[in-house]
Coordinates of C-alpha atoms in Angstrom, one line a residue:
M1 CA 8.8 -0.1 -22.4
G2 CA 6.4 1.4 -19.7
L3 CA 6.1 4.5 -17.5
K4 CA 8.8 5.6 -15.3
L5 CA 8.1 7.3 -12.0
R6 CA 10.5 9.0 -9.7
A7 CA 10.3 8.0 -6.0
V8 CA 10.1 10.9 -3.3
P9 CA 11.2 10.6 0.3
V10 CA 8.1 9.9 2.3
T11 CA 6.9 12.5 4.9
E12 CA 3.7 12.7 7.1
E13 CA 2.5 15.4 4.7
N14 CA 2.9 13.8 1.3
F15 CA 1.7 10.5 2.5
R16 CA -1.5 11.7 4.2
P17 CA -3.8 11.2 1.3
F18 CA -3.1 7.4 1.3
G19 CA -2.7 6.7 5.1
Q20 CA 0.0 7.6 7.8
L21 CA 3.7 7.6 8.1
L22 CA 4.7 6.5 11.7
G23 CA 7.7 6.3 13.6
K24 CA 9.2 5.5 17.1
I25 CA 7.5 6.9 20.1
G26 CA 8.6 6.7 23.8
D27 CA 7.4 3.9 26.0
G28 CA 4.5 4.8 28.1
C29 CA 3.0 7.6 25.9
E30 CA -0.7 7.9 26.0
Y31 CA -2.5 7.0 22.7
G32 CA -2.7 9.9 20.2
S33 CA -3.1 11.0 16.5
G34 CA 0.6 10.2 15.9
E35 CA -0.1 6.5 16.2
A36 CA -1.7 4.3 13.7
Q37 CA -5.3 5.0 13.2
L38 CA -6.6 1.3 12.4
N39 CA -9.7 -0.4 11.1
L40 CA -9.3 -4.0 12.1
A41 CA -13.1 -4.5 13.1
N42 CA -14.0 -6.8 10.2
G43 CA -12.1 -9.9 11.1
I44 CA -9.3 -11.4 13.1
P45 CA -6.2 -9.2 13.0
R46 CA -3.1 -10.9 11.7
L47 CA 0.6 -9.6 12.4
Y48 CA 3.4 -11.4 10.8
L49 CA 6.8 -11.2 9.4
M50 CA 6.6 -11.4 5.6
E51 CA 9.8 -12.2 3.7
L52 CA 10.0 -11.2 0.1
K53 CA 12.6 -12.3 -2.3
K54 CA 14.2 -9.6 -4.5
T55 CA 11.0 -7.8 -5.9
G56 CA 12.9 -5.3 -8.2
L57 CA 11.7 -1.7 -8.9
R58 CA 9.1 -2.5 -11.4
F59 CA 5.4 -3.5 -11.1
K60 CA 2.3 -4.0 -13.4
R61 CA -0.2 -4.9 -10.5
I62 CA -1.6 -2.6 -7.9
T63 CA -3.9 -3.8 -5.1
H64 CA -6.5 -2.4 -2.6
H65 CA -8.2 -3.7 0.4
A66 CA -11.8 -2.2 0.9
R67 CA -12.4 -3.4 4.6
V68 CA -9.2 -2.9 6.5
T69 CA -6.2 -0.8 7.0
Q70 CA -2.8 -2.2 6.4
C71 CA 0.6 -1.5 8.1
L72 CA 3.9 -2.3 6.6
G73 CA 7.6 -1.7 7.8
S74 CA 11.0 -3.1 7.1
V75 CA 12.5 -5.0 9.7
G76 CA 16.0 -3.5 10.1
A77 CA 14.9 -0.2 8.8
H78 CA 16.3 -0.8 5.4
P79 CA 15.2 1.5 2.5
W80 CA 12.1 0.3 0.5
Y81 CA 9.6 1.7 -1.9
M82 CA 5.7 1.7 -2.0
A83 CA 3.7 2.8 -5.0
V84 CA 0.2 4.2 -4.1
S85 CA -2.7 5.6 -5.7
P86 CA -5.7 7.2 -3.8
P87 CA -8.8 5.1 -2.8
S88 CA -11.5 5.0 -5.6
I89 CA -14.3 3.0 -4.1
V90 CA -17.5 4.3 -5.3
D91 CA -21.2 4.0 -4.2
P92 CA -23.0 1.6 -6.5
S93 CA -26.2 3.6 -6.3
S94 CA -24.3 6.6 -8.0
Q95 CA -23.7 6.5 -11.7
H96 CA -19.8 6.3 -12.2
E97 CA -18.8 5.8 -15.8
G98 CA -16.1 3.1 -15.8
A99 CA -16.9 1.7 -12.4
V100 CA -15.9 -1.9 -12.0
R101 CA -17.3 -4.5 -9.5
S102 CA -14.7 -6.3 -7.4
N103 CA -14.8 -10.0 -7.4
A104 CA -13.3 -9.8 -3.8
G105 CA -16.0 -8.4 -1.6
G106 CA -18.4 -7.1 -4.3
H107 CA -17.8 -3.3 -3.9
Y108 CA -17.5 -1.0 -6.9
Y109 CA -14.5 1.0 -7.8
L110 CA -12.8 3.2 -10.5
P111 CA -9.6 1.7 -11.8
P112 CA -6.6 3.7 -11.0
S113 CA -4.6 5.4 -13.7
H114 CA -0.9 5.7 -14.2
A115 CA -1.3 9.4 -13.6
S116 CA -2.7 8.9 -10.0
V117 CA 0.3 6.7 -8.9
Q118 CA 2.9 8.3 -6.7
V119 CA 6.0 6.4 -5.3
F120 CA 7.5 6.9 -2.0
K121 CA 10.9 5.9 -0.7
I122 CA 10.7 4.7 3.0
D123 CA 13.7 4.4 5.3
G124 CA 14.7 4.2 8.8
P125 CA 12.7 3.0 11.9
R126 CA 9.2 4.0 10.2
F127 CA 6.2 2.3 8.9
I128 CA 3.3 3.1 7.0
K129 CA -0.4 2.6 7.5
L130 CA -2.5 2.4 4.3
N131 CA -6.1 3.7 4.5
E132 CA -8.9 1.4 3.5
G133 CA -9.0 1.4 -0.3
T134 CA -5.7 2.9 -1.0
W135 CA -4.2 1.2 -4.2
H136 CA -0.6 -0.2 -3.6
A137 CA 2.2 -1.9 -5.1
G138 CA 4.9 -3.0 -2.8
P139 CA 6.8 -3.3 -0.7
L140 CA 9.4 -3.0 -3.5
F141 CA 13.3 -3.1 -3.2
G142 CA 15.9 -3.7 -5.7
D143 CA 19.3 -3.8 -3.8
R144 CA 18.9 -6.9 -1.7
D145 CA 18.2 -10.6 -2.4
S146 CA 15.3 -10.5 0.2
M147 CA 13.8 -8.4 2.9
V148 CA 11.6 -9.1 5.8
F149 CA 8.5 -6.8 6.6
Y150 CA 6.1 -6.8 9.4
N151 CA 2.6 -6.7 8.0
L152 CA -0.7 -5.9 10.0
E153 CA -3.8 -6.8 8.2
L154 CA -6.7 -9.2 8.7
S155 CA -6.2 -13.0 8.6
D156 CA -8.3 -13.3 5.4
T157 CA -7.3 -10.1 3.8
N158 CA -5.7 -11.8 0.8
V159 CA -8.5 -14.1 0.3
V160 CA -11.8 -12.0 0.6
D161 CA -10.6 -8.4 0.3
H162 CA -7.9 -8.3 -2.3
T163 CA -8.8 -6.4 -5.5
T164 CA -6.2 -6.1 -8.1
H165 CA -5.9 -3.8 -11.2
V166 CA -3.4 -4.7 -13.9
F167 CA -1.9 -1.8 -15.9
Q168 CA -1.3 -2.3 -19.5
D169 CA 2.3 -1.3 -19.3
D170 CA 4.9 -1.8 -16.5
V171 CA 5.8 0.9 -14.3
L172 CA 9.5 1.4 -13.5
I173 CA 10.6 3.2 -10.3
E174 CA 13.6 5.5 -10.4
D175 CA 15.3 6.5 -7.2

């Protein structure tokens, strides 16, 4: 059957442990803390429009990127969901029971648990920035055949910095 998690509306405060929630700002404003605090220093930035076919509101895999922040937002400001879990990258010189070595980049991490996963509903003209190492499943949506998202990461993120954990059971998102 799997685990059911209720989505909560995203706010700047409840998303802070995982990254940033960002919205529109006026043209000509000076750079400030209300803008995405990015780490794109480890490669060539890649900004693209990503089309996803109907994803459904269920997942079993959750991923993190250890070397880069990632920004995602819906083109058209349609509602969507993101499941996240806090970063769990650990220092290999420390003794951490259960630490796993990533095949993508060689870093060590503690696998996320179902209990650590939170699901956010994101709507309107807003986007999220995921901190380095934040586990994420999504973007997810269930009421459309497809959606387009803008995605900012590195050109090789999905090749050299893509660590995935597979949960034993599916996670079902409830709105």
